[in-house]
Short mmCIF file of C-alpha atoms in Angstrom, two decimals:
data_model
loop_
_atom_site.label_atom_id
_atom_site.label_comp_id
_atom_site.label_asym_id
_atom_site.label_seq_id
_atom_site.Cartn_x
_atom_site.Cartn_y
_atom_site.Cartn_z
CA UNK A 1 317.34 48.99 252.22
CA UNK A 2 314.71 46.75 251.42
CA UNK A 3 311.78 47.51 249.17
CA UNK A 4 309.21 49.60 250.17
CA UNK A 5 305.46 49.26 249.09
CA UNK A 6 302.43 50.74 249.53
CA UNK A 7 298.52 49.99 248.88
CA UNK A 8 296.66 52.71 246.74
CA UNK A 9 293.06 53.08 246.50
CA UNK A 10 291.48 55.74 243.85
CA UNK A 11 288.28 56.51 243.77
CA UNK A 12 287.36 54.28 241.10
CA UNK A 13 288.59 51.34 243.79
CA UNK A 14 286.73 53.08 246.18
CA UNK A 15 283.49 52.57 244.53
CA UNK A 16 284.47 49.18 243.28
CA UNK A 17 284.06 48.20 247.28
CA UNK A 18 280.70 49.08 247.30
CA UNK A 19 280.89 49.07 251.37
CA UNK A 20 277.93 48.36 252.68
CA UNK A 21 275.96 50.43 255.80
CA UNK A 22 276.37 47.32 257.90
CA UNK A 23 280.21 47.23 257.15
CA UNK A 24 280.45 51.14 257.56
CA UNK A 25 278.73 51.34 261.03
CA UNK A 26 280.77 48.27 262.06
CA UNK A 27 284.24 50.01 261.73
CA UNK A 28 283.25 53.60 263.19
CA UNK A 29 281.36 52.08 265.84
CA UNK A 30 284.42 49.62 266.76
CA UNK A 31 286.82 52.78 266.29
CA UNK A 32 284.97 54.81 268.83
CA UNK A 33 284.55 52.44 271.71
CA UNK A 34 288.13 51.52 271.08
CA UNK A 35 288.90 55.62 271.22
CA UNK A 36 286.34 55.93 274.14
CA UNK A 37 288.74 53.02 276.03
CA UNK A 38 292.13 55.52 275.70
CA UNK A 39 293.28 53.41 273.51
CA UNK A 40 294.02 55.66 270.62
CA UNK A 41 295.73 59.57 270.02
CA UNK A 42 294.20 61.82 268.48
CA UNK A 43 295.94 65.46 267.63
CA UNK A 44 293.62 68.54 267.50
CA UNK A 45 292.69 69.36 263.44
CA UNK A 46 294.56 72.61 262.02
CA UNK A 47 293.50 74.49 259.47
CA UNK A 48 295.32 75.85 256.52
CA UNK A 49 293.86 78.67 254.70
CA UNK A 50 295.50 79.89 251.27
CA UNK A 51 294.30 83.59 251.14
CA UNK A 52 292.89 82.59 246.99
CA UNK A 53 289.57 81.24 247.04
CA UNK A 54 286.46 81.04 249.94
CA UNK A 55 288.01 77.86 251.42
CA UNK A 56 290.21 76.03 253.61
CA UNK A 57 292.09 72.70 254.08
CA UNK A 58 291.69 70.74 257.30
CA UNK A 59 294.65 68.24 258.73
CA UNK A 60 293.72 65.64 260.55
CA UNK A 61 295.97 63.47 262.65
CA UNK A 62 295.75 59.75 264.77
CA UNK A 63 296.40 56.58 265.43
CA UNK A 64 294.34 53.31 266.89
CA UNK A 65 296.16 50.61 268.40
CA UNK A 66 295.71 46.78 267.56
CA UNK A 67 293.69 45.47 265.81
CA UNK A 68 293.67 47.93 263.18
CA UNK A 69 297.38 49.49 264.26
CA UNK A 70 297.80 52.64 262.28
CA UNK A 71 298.65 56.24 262.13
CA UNK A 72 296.86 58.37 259.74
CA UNK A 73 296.43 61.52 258.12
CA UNK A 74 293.56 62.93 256.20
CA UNK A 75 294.20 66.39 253.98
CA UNK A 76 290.69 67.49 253.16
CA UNK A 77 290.17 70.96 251.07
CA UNK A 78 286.72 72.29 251.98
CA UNK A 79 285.51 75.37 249.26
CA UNK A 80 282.30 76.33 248.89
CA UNK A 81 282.64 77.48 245.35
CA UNK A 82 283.90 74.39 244.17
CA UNK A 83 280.38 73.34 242.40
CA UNK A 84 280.75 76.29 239.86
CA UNK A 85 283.48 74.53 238.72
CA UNK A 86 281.96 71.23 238.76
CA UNK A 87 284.26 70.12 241.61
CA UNK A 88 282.51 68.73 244.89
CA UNK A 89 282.88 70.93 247.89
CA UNK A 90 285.25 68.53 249.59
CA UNK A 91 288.33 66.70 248.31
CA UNK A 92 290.78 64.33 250.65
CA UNK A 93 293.37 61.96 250.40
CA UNK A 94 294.25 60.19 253.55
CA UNK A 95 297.60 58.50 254.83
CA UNK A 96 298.14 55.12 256.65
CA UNK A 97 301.54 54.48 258.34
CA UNK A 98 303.20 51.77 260.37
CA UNK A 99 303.01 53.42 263.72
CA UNK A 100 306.02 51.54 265.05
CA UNK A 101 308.48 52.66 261.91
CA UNK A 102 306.63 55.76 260.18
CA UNK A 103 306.81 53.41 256.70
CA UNK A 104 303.86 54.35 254.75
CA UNK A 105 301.35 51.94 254.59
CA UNK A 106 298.42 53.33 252.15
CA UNK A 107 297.40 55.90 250.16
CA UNK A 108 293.51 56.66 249.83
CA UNK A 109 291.16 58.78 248.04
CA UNK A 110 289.00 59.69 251.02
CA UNK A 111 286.32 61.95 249.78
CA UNK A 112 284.10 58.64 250.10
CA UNK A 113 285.63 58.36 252.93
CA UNK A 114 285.16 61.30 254.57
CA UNK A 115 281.26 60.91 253.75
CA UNK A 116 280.88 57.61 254.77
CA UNK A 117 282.55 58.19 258.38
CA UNK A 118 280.91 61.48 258.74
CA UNK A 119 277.01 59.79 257.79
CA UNK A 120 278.20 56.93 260.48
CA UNK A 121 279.56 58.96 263.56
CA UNK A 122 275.93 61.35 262.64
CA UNK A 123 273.52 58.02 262.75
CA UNK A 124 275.72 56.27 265.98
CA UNK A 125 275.10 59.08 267.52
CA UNK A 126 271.38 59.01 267.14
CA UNK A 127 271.75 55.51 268.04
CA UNK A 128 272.80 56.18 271.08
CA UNK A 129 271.24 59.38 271.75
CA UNK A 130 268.47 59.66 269.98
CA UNK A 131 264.47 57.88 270.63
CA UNK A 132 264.56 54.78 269.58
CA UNK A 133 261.05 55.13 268.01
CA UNK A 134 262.17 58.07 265.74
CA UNK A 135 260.26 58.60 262.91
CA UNK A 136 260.88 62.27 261.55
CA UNK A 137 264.13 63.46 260.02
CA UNK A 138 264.43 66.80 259.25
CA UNK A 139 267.89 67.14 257.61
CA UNK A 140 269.30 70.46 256.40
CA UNK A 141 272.15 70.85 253.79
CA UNK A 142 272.66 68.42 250.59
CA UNK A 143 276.51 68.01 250.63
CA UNK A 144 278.38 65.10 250.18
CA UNK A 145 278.25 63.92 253.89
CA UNK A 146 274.33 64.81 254.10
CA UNK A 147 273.64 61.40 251.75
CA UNK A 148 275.37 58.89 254.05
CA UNK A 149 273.93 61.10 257.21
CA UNK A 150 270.51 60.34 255.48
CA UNK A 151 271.23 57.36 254.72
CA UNK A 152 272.64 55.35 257.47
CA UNK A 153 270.31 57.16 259.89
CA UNK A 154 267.40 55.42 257.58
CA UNK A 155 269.49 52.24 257.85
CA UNK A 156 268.94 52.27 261.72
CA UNK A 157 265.38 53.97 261.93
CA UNK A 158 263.55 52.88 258.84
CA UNK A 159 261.81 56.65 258.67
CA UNK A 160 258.20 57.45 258.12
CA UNK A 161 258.71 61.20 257.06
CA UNK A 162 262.48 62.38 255.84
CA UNK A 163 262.35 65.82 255.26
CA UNK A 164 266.03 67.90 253.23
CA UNK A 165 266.34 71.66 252.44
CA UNK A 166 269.01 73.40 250.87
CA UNK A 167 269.27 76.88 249.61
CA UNK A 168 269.60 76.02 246.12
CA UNK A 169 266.75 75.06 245.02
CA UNK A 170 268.43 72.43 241.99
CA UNK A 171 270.41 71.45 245.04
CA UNK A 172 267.44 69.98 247.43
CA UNK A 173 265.65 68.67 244.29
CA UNK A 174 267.70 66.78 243.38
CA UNK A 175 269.27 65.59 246.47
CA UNK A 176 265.63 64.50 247.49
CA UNK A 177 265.24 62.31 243.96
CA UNK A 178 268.58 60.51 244.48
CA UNK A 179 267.55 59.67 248.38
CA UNK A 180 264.12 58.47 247.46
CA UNK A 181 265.51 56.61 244.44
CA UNK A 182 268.08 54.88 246.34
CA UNK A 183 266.37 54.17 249.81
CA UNK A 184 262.77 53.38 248.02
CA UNK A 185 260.68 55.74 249.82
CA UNK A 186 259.19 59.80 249.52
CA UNK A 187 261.98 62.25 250.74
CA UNK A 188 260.19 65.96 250.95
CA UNK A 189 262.09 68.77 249.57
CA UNK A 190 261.21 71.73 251.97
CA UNK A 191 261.76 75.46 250.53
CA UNK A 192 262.62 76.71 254.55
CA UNK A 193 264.54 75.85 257.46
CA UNK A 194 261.58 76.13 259.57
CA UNK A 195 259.04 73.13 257.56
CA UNK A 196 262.31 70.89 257.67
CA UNK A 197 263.44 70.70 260.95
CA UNK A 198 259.87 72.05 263.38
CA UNK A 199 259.08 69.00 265.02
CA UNK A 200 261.37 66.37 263.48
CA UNK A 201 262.54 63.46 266.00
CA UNK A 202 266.19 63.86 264.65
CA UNK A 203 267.51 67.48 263.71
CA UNK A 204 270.49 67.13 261.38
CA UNK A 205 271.89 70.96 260.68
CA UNK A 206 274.84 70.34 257.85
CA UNK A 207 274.18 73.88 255.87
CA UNK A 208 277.00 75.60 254.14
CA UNK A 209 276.94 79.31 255.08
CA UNK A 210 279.58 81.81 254.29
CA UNK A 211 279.60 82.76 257.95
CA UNK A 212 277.89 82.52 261.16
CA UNK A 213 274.27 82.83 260.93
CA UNK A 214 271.43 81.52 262.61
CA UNK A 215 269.21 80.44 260.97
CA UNK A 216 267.87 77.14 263.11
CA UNK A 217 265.75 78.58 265.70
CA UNK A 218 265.67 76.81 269.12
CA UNK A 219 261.77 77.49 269.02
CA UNK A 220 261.66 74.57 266.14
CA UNK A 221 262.67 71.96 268.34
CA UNK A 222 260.44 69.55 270.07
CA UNK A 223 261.30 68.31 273.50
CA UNK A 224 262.43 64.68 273.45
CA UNK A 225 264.44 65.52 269.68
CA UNK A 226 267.83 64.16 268.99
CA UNK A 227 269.81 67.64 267.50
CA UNK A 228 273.02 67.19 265.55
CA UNK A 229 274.56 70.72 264.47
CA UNK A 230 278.15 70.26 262.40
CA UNK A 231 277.98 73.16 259.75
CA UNK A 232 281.36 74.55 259.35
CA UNK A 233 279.94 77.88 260.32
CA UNK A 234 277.22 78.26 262.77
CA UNK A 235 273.85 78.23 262.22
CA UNK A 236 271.95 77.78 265.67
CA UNK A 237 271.15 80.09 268.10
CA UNK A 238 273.32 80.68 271.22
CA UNK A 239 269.64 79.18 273.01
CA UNK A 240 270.18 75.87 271.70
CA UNK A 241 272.08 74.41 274.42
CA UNK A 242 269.67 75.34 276.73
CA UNK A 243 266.71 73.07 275.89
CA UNK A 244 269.33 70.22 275.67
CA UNK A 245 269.18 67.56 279.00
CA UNK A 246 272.59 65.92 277.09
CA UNK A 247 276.00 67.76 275.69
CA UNK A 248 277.98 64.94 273.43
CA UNK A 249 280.90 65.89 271.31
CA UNK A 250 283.06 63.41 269.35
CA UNK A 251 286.86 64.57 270.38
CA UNK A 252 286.65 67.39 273.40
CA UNK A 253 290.31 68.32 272.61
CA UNK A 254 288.99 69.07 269.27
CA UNK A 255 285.82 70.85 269.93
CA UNK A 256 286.89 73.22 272.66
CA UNK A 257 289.18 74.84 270.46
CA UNK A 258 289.98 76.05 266.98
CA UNK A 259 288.24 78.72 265.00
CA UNK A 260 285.21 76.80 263.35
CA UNK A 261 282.50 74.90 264.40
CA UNK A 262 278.68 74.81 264.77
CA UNK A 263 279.06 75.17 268.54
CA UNK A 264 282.31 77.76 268.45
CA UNK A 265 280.46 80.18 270.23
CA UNK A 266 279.04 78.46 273.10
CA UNK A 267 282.27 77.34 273.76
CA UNK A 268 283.82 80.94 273.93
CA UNK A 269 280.56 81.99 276.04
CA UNK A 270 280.89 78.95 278.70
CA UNK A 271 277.53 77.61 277.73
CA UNK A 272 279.70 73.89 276.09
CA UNK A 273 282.47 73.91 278.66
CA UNK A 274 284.27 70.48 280.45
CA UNK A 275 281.27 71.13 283.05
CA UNK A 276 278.48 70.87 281.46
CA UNK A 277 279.67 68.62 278.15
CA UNK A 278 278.02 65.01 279.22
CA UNK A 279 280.38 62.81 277.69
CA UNK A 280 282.54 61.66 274.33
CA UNK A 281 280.61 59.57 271.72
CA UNK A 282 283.41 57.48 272.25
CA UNK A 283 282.72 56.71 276.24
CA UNK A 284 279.03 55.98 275.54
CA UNK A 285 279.80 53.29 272.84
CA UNK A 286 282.45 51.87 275.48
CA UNK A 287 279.66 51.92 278.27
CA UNK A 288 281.35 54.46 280.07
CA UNK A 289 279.12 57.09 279.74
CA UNK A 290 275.19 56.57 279.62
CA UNK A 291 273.43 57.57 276.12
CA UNK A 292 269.46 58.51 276.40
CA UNK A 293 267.71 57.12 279.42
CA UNK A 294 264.35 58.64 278.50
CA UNK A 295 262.19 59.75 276.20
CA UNK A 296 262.01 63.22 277.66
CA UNK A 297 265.47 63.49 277.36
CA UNK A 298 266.61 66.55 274.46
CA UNK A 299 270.21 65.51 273.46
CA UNK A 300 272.62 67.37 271.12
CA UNK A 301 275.35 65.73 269.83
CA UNK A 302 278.11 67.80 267.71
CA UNK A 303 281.34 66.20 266.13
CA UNK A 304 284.17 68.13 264.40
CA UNK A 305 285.34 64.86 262.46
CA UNK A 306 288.06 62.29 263.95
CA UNK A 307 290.79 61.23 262.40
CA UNK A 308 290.34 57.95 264.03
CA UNK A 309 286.73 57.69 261.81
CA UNK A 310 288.79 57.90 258.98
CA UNK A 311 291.55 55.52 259.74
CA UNK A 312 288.79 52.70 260.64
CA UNK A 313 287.25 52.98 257.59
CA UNK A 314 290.18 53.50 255.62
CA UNK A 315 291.36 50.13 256.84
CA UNK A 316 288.26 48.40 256.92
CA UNK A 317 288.50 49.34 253.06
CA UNK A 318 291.75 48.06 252.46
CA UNK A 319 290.72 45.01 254.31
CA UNK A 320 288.26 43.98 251.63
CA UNK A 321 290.21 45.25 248.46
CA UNK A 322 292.72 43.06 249.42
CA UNK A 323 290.32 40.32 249.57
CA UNK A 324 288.51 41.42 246.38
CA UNK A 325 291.77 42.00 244.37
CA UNK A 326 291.06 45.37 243.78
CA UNK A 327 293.59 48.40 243.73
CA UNK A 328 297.04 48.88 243.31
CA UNK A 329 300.49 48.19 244.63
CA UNK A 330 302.88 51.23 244.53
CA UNK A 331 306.70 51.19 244.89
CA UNK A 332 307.47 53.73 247.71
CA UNK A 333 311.19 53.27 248.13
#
């Protein structure tokens, strides 16, 4: 048998790329209209849950066709405890393979990643969903993904008033400083749900709760807002869906199933079912699907995370390291 190698990225190399939010939009947008075409596979997430500590691992599992022609998939532990150990909340590797032979291809650190992807499918959904004159972001939850939600939403709306809460206060402090530092502007620190998210044009709801609670009240959101719920355990009211004129998920197969998600209950209660979900992300970045088509118009969108995301960016990464130089070659076989 031949040699076998394989490209490794750490997450030293990972920051070495310094990806831009031009070059990060560019490969999840691309990824979803090409997943929103059929031409990709994407197998439901499972869960694995040890039984030792307040956390879980999800498995995520795809593949795009040309031009980016790879299968992938992305381990990612999720514990919320993690920070009294120092350790972020969520740690993943991911795995490229040739989809025609199974040879590995790659082998990524993908907690970047999995922020990064997770910031871009939050802001192309606004994009697409949300007003275009949005000025208010109320964003709840200071996690890794919140900073690239934050941040590539700014990218695309240039915001007057960004508004974070967390429950810890140390948390939103200092999530606010690093924002304001790094996108040059005030970002308010807000000690409740309620002065956060009460008449914000875009709604993000990324809290960390130990279980279902809810704790964003459908009251708090204006007509014509752009809502994007993807806590791991709920935190809206069953109302929510209600007010909305537009149902958008990421991966339906993904969403309508399982046993987490922001929107797990509506599903199980009919009120997010096949008849009244609007469309896939993916089918409104294709064309298929129309995004907002007024100002009125109160639009939720809710992803679970796609494996696809992850791929895209995974090889748009390897893409430049290869052009850089940076990373390493690794025997396989």
């Amino acid at each position: 048998m031949k040699p076998i190698y394989m490209d490794y990225l750490n997450r030293l190399d990972v920051e070495e790329l310094a990806m831009t939010d031009a070059e990060i939009l560019e490969a999840i947008e691309t990824s979803l209209a090409t997943q929103g075409r059929g031409e990709s596979v994407i197998e439901p997430r499972v869960h694995l849950e040890p039984g030792v500590a307040n956390g879980h691992f999800n498995v995520l599992r795809g593949a795009l066709k040309e031009p980016i022609d790879s299968a992938g998939v992305k381990v990612v532990g999720d514990f919320v405890d993690n920070y009294k150990l120092g350790l972020p909340s969520e740690l993943a590797s991911l795995l490229l393979f040739d989809p025609r032979t199974g040879v590995p291809k790659a082998f990524l650190d993908a907690s970047a990643i999995t922020d990064m992807r997770t910031g871009a499918v939050t802001a192309i959904g606004a994009k697409y969903l949300a007003r275009k004159g949005s000025k208010i972001l109320g964003h709840v939850g200071a996690r890794g993904t919140a900073y690239w939600n934050v941040r590539l939403l700014n990218h695309l709306f240039d915001f007057d008033e960004i508004r974070v809460h967390s429950r810890r206060p140390e948390s939103r402090n200092g999530f606010a400083e690093r924002l304001a530092r790094d996108l040059g502007k005030p970002v308010v620190a807000t000690e409740d749900w309620q002065s956060c998210v009460e008449g914000a044009d875009i709604v993000v709801e990324a809290s960390r709760l130990d279980a279902p609670t809810p704790m964003l009240k459908t009251d708090w959101i204006k007509k014509g807002a752009f809502v994007v719920p993807y806590g791991t355990m709920s935190a809206i009211e069953l109302s929510l869906t209600d007010i909305m004129d537009k149902l958008v998920v990421d991966d339906w197969g993904q969403c309508k199933g399982g046993k987490f998600g922001s929107l797990r209950a509506h599903v199980e209660a009919g009120k997010l079912s096949a008849e009244t979900l609007h469309a896939e992300l993916g089918q409104i970045v294709a064309g298929l699907k129309p995004g907002r088509q007024s100002d009125d118009e109160t639009n939720l969108f809710w992803h679970r995370g796609l494996s696809l995301s992850d791929i895209a960016l995974g090889h748009a990464m390897l893409t430049k390291a290869r052009r850089l130089g940076i990373g390493q070659r690794l025997r396989y076989a």
